[in-house]
PDB file of C-alpha atoms in Angstrom:
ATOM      1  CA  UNK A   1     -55.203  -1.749   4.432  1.00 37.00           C
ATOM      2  CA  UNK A   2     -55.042  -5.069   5.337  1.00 41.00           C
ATOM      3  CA  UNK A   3     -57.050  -7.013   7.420  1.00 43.00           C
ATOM      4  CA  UNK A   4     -54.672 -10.293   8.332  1.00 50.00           C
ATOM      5  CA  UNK A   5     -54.078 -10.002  12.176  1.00 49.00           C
ATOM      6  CA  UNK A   6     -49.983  -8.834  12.755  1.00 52.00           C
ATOM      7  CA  UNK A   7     -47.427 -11.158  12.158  1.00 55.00           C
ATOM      8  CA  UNK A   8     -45.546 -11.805  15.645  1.00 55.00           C
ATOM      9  CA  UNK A   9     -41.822 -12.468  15.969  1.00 66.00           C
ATOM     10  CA  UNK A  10     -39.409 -14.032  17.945  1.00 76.00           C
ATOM     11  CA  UNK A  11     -40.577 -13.824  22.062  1.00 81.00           C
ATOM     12  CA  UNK A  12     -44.060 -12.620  21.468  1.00 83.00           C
ATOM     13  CA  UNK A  13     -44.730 -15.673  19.035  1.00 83.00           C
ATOM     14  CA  UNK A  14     -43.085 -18.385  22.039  1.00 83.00           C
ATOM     15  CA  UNK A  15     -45.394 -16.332  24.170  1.00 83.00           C
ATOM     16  CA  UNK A  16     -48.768 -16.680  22.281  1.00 85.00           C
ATOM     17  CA  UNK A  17     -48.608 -20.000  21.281  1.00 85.00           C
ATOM     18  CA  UNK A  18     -47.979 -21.285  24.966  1.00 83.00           C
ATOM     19  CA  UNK A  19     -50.820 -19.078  26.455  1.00 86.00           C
ATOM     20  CA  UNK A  20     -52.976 -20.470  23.352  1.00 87.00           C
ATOM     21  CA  UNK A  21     -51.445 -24.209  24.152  1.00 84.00           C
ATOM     22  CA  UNK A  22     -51.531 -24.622  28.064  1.00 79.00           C
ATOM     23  CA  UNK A  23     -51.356 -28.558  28.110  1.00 78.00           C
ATOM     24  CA  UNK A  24     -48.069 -27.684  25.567  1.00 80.00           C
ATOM     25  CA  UNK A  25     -45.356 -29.229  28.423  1.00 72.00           C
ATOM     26  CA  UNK A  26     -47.867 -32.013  29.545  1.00 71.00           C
ATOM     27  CA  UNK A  27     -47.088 -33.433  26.183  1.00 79.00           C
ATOM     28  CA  UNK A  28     -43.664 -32.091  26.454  1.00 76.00           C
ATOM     29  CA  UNK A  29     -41.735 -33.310  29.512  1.00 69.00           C
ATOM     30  CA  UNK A  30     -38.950 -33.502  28.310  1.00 71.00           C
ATOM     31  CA  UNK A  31     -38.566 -29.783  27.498  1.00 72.00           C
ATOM     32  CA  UNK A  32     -39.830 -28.483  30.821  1.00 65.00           C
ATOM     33  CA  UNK A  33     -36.704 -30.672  32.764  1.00 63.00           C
ATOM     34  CA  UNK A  34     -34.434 -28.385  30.179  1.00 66.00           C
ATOM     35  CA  UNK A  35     -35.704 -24.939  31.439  1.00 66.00           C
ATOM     36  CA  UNK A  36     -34.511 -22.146  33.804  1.00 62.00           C
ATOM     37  CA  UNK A  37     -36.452 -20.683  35.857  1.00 59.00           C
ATOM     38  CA  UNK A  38     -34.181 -18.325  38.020  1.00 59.00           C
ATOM     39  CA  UNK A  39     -35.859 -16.059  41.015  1.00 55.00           C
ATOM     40  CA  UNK A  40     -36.089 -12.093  39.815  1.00 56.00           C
ATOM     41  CA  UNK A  41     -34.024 -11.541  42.905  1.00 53.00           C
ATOM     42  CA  UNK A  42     -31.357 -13.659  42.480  1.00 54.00           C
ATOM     43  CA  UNK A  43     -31.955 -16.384  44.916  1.00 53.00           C
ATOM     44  CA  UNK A  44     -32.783 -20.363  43.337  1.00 56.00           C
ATOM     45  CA  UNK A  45     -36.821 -20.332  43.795  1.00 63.00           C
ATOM     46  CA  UNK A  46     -38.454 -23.052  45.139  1.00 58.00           C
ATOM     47  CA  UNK A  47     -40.171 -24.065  41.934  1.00 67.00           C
ATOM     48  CA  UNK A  48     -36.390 -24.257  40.490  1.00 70.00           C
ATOM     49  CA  UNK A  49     -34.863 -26.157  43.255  1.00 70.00           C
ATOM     50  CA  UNK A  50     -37.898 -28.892  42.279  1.00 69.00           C
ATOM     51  CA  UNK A  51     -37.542 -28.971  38.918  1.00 73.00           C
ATOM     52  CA  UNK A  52     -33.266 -29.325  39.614  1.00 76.00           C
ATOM     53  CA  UNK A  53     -33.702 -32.430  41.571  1.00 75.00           C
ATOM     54  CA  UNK A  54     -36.332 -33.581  39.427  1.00 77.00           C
ATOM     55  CA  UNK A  55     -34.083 -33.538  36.265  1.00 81.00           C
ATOM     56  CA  UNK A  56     -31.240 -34.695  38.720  1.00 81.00           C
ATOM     57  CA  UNK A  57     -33.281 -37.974  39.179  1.00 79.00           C
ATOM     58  CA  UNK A  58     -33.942 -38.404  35.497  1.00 77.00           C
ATOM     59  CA  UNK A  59     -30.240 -38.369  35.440  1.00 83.00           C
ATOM     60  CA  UNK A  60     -29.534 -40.899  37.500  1.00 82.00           C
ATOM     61  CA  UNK A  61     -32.898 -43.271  36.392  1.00 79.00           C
ATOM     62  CA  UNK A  62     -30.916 -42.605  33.136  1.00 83.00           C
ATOM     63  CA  UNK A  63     -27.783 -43.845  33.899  1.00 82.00           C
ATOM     64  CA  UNK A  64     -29.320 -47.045  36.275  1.00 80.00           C
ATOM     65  CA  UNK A  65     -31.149 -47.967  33.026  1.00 81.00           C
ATOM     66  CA  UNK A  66     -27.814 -47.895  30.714  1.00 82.00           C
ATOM     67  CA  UNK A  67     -26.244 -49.591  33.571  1.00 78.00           C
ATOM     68  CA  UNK A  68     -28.689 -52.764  33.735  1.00 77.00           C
ATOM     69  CA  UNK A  69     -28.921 -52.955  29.835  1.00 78.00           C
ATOM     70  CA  UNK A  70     -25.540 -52.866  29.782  1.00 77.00           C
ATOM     71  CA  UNK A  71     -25.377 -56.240  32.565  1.00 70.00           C
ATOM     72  CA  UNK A  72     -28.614 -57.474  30.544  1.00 73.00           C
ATOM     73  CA  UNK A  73     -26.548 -57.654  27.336  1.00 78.00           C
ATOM     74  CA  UNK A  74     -23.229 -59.355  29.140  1.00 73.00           C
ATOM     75  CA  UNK A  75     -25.877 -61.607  30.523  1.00 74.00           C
ATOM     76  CA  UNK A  76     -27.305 -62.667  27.018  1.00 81.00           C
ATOM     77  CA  UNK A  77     -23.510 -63.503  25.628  1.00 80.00           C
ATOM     78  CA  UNK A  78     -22.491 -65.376  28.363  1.00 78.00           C
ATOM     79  CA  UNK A  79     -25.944 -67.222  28.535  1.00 83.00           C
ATOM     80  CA  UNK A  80     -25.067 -68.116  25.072  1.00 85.00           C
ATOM     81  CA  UNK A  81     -21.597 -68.881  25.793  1.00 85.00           C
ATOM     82  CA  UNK A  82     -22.558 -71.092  28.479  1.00 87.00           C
ATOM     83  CA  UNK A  83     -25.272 -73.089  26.210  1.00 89.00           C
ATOM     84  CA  UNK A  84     -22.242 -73.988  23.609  1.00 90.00           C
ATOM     85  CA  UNK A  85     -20.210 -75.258  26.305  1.00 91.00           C
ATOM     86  CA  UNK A  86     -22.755 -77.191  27.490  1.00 92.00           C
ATOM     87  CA  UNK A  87     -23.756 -78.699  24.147  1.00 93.00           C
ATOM     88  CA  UNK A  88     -19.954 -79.283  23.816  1.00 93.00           C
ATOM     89  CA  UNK A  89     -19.769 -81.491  27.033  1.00 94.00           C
ATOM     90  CA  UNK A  90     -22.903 -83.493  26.479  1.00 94.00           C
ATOM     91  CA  UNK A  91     -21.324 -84.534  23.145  1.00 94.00           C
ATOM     92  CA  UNK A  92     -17.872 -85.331  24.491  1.00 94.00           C
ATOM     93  CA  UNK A  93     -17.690 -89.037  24.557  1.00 93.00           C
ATOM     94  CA  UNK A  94     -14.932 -89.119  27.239  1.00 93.00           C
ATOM     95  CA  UNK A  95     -13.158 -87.525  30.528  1.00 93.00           C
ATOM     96  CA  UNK A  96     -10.216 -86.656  27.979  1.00 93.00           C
ATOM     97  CA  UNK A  97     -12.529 -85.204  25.449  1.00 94.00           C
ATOM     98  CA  UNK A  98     -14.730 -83.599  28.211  1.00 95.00           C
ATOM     99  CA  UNK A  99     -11.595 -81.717  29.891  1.00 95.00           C
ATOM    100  CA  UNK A 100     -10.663 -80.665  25.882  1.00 94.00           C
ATOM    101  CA  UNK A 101     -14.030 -78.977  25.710  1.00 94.00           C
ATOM    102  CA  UNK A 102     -13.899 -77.287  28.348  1.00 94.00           C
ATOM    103  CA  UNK A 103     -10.419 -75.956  27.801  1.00 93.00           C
ATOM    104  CA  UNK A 104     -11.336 -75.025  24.414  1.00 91.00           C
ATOM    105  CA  UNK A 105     -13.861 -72.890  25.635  1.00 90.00           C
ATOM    106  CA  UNK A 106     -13.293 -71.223  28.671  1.00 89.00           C
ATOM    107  CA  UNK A 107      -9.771 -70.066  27.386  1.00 87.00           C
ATOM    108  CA  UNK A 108     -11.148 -68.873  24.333  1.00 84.00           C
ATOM    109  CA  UNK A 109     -14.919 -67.381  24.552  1.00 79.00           C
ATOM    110  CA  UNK A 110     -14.649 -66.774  28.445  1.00 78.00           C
ATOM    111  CA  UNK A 111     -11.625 -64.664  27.796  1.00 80.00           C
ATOM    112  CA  UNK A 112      -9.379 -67.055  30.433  1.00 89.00           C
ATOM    113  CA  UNK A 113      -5.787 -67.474  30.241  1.00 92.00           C
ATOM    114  CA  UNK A 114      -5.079 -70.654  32.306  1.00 93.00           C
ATOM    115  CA  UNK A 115      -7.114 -73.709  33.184  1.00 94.00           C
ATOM    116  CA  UNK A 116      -6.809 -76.625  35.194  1.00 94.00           C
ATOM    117  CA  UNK A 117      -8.742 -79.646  35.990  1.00 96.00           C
ATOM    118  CA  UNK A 118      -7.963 -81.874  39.353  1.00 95.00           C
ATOM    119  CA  UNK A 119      -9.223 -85.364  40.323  1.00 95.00           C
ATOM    120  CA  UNK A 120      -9.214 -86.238  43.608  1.00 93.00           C
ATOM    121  CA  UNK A 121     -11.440 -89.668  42.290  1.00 82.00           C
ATOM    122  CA  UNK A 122     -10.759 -90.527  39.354  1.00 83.00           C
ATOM    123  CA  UNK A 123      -7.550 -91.986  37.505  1.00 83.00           C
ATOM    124  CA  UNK A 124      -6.051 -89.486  35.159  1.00 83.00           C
ATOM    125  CA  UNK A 125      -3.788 -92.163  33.747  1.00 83.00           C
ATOM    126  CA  UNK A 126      -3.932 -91.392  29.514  1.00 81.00           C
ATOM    127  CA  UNK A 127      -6.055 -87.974  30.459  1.00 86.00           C
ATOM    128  CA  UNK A 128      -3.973 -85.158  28.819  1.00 84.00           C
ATOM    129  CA  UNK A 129      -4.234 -81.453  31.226  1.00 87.00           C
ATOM    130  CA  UNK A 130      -5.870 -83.530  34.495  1.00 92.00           C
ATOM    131  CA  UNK A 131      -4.067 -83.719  37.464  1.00 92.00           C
ATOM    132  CA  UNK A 132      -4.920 -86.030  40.562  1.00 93.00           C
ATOM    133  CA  UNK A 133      -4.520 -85.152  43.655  1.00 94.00           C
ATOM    134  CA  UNK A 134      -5.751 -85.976  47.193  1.00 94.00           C
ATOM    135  CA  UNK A 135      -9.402 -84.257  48.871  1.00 93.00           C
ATOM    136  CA  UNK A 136      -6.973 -82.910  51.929  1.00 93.00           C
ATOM    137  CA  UNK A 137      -4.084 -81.861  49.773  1.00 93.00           C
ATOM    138  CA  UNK A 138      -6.435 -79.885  47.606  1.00 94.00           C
ATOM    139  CA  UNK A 139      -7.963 -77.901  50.145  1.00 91.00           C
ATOM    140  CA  UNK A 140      -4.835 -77.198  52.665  1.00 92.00           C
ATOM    141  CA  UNK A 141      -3.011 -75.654  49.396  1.00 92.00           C
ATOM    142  CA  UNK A 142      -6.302 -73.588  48.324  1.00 91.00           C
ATOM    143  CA  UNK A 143      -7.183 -72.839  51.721  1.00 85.00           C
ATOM    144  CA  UNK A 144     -10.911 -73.055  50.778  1.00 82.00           C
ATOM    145  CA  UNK A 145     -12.922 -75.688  52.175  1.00 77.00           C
ATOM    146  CA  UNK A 146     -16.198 -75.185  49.770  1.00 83.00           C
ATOM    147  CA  UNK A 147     -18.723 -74.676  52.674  1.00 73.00           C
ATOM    148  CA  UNK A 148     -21.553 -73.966  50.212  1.00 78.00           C
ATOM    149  CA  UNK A 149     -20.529 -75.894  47.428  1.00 82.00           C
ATOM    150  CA  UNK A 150     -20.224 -72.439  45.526  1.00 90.00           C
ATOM    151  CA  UNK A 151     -17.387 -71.665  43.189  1.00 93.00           C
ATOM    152  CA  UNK A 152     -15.198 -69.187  45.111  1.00 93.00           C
ATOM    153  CA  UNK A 153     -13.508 -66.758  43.001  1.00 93.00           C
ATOM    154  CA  UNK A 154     -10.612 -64.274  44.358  1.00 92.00           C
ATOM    155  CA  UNK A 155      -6.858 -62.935  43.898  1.00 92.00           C
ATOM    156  CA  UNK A 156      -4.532 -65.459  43.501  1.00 89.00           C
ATOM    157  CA  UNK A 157      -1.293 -65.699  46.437  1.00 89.00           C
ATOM    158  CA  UNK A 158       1.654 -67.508  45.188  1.00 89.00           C
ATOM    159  CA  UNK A 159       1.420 -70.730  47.033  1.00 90.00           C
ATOM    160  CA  UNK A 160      -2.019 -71.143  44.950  1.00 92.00           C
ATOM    161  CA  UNK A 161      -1.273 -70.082  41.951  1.00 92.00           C
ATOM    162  CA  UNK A 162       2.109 -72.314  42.016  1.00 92.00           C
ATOM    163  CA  UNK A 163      -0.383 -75.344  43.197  1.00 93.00           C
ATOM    164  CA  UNK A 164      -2.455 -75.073  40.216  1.00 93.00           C
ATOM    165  CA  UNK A 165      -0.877 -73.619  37.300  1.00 92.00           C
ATOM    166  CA  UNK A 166       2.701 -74.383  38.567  1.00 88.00           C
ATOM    167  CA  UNK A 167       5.507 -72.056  37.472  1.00 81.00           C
ATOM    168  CA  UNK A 168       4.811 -70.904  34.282  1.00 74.00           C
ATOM    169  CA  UNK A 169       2.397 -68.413  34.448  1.00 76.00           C
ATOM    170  CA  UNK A 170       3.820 -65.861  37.257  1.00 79.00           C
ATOM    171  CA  UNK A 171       1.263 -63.230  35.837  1.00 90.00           C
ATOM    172  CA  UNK A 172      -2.159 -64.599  36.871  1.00 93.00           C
ATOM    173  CA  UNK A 173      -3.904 -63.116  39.446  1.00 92.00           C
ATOM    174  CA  UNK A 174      -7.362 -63.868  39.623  1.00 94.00           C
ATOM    175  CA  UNK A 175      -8.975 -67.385  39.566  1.00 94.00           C
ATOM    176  CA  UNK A 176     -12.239 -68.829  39.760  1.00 95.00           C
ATOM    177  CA  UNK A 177     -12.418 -72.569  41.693  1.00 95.00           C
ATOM    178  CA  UNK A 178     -15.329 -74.450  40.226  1.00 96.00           C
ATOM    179  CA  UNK A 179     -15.683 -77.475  42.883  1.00 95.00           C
ATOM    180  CA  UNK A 180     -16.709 -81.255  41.640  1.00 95.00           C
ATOM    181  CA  UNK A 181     -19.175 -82.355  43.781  1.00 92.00           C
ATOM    182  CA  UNK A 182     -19.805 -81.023  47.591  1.00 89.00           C
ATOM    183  CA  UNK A 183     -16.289 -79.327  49.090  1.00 90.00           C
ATOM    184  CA  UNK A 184     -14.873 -80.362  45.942  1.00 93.00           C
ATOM    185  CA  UNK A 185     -14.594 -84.161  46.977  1.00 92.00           C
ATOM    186  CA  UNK A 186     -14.455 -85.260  43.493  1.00 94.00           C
ATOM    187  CA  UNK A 187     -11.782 -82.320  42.898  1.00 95.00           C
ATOM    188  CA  UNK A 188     -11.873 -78.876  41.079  1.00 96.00           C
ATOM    189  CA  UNK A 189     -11.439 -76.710  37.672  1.00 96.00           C
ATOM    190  CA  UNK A 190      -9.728 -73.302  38.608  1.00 96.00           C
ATOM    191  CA  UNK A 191      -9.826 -70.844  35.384  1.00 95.00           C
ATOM    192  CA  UNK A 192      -7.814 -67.863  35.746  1.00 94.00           C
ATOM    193  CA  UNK A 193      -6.987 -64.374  34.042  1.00 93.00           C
ATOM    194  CA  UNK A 194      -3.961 -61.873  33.938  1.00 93.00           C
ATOM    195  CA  UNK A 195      -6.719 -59.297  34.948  1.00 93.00           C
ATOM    196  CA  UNK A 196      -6.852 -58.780  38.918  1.00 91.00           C
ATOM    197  CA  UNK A 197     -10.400 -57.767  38.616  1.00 90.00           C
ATOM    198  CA  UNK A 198     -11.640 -60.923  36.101  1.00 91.00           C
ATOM    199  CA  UNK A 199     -12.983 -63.115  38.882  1.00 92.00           C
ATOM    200  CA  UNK A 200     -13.312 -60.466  41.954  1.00 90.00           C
ATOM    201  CA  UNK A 201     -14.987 -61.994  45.235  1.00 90.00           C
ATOM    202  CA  UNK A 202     -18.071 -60.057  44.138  1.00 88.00           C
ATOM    203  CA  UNK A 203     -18.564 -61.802  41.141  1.00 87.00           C
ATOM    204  CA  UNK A 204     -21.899 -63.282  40.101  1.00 85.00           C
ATOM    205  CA  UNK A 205     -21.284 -67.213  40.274  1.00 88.00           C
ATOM    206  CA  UNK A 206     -24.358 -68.523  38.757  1.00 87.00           C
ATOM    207  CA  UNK A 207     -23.023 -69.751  35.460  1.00 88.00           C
ATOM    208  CA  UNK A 208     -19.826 -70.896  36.951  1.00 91.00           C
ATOM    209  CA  UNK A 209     -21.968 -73.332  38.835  1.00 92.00           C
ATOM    210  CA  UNK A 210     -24.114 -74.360  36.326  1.00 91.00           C
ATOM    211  CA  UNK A 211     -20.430 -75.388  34.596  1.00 92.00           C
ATOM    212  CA  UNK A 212     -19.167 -77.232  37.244  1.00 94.00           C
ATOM    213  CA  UNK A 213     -22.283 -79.072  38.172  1.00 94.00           C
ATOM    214  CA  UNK A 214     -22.930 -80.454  34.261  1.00 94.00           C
ATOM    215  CA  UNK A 215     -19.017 -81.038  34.333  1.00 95.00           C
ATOM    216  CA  UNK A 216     -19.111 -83.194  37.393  1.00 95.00           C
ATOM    217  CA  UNK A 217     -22.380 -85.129  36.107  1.00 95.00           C
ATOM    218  CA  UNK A 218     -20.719 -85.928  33.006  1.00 95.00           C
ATOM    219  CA  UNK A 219     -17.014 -86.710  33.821  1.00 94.00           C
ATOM    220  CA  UNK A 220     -18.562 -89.705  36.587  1.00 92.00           C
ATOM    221  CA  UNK A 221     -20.812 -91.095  33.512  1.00 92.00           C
ATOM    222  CA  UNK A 222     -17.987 -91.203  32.113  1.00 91.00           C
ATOM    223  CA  UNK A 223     -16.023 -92.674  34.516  1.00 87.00           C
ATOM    224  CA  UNK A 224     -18.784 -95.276  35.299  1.00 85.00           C
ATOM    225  CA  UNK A 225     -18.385 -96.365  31.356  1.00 82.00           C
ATOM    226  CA  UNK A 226     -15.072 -96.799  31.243  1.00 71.00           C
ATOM    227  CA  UNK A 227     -15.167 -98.941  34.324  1.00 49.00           C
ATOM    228  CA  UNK A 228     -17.691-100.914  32.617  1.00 42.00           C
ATOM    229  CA  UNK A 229     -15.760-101.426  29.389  1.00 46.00           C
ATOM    230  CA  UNK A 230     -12.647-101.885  31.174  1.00 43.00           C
ATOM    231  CA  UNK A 231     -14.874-104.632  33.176  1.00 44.00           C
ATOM    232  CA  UNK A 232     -15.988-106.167  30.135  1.00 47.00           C
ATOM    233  CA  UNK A 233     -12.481-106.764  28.416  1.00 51.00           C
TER     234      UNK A 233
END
């Protein structure tokens, strides 16, 4: 006869090892939130209406956390997107090469399909894609006066999208306005997309004001150096 205790199967096995293990879903939490723990009479027991919204809340902590690595991520490429462009301006050596830069970028890493650049002070004589315009004229056609000296993004009505892209791009819809200097006195860069939803009025603006400060800074040093060469000869 043998003396080894009896093998158990199955049930009886589950059921020895937990009374044997108490602490077992202490180091298990994640197990318990999977179990069911229906009432014998057929109504959701308390304990079970706990442990529901409990896993319910995992859920959603779950799905917050995807959510804000998701934004974290976006955040890192455009971070890094927005240090090239700004290495790219601090190199340019002029307005023309400045507004080229720009262009350059925001169409292509920003995923924009229209820019455009407007002076209200400065002389766009020679400057290729730079319009000049007057302070008023700019904002009666925009209808935005700048009040915080924010970039306003939105949905784009025909009179403004005629007023800064003209008539060759019917299909834009959504622009951001980056203003030079405070309620765009110096004038404004308005980058736009086919997508409706690419620069919503909820948009984050951050980065698009970091842009069009370092833009502004840089196209008046340059403006100030041309004056003084044009001085000099």
């Amino acid at each position: 006869m043998s003396t080894d205790a009896p093998t158990l199967h199955g049930e009886a096995y589950v059921a020895q090892f937990l009374s044997e293990n108490p602490d077992f879903f202490l180091r298990h939490r994640d197990l318990l939130m999977q179990l069911s723990v229906p009432h014998e009479a057929g109504a959701v027991s308390l304990v079970e209406r706990q442990v529901k919204a409990l896993r319910d809340r995992i859920r959603d902590l779950q799905s917050q956390m995807i959510e804000m690595l998701r934004h974290a991520r976006e955040n890192e490429q455009v971070l890094s997107q927005c240090l090239s462009l700004s290495l790219g301006m601090i190199e340019s050596s002029s307005i023309d090469q400045l507004i080229h830069v720009v262009r350059t970028e925001l169409l292509r890493e920003f995923r924009c399909d229209a820019l455009s650049v407007m002076f209200c002070q400065v002389d766009v004589s020679g400057i290729i894609h730079a319009r000049q315009v007057t302070h008023d004229q700019l904002l009666n056609e925009l209808g935005c006066g700048f009040p915080d000296g924010e970039p306003v993004c939105g949905y784009l009505d025909q009179r403004a999208r005629k007023f800064l892209f003209g008539d060759l791009n019917p299909d834009l819809h959504s622009v951001a306005l980056l203003p030079l200097g405070l309620n765009a006195a110096r004038g404004v860069i308005a980058i736009a997309s086919r997508e409706k939803e690419r620069f919503s009025p909820q948009m984050g603006t951050v980065f698009l004001q970091l842009i069009a400060q370092l833009f502004d800074a840089i196209q008046r040093k340059h403006a100030r150096e041309g004056h003084v060469r044009a001085s000099a000869g």
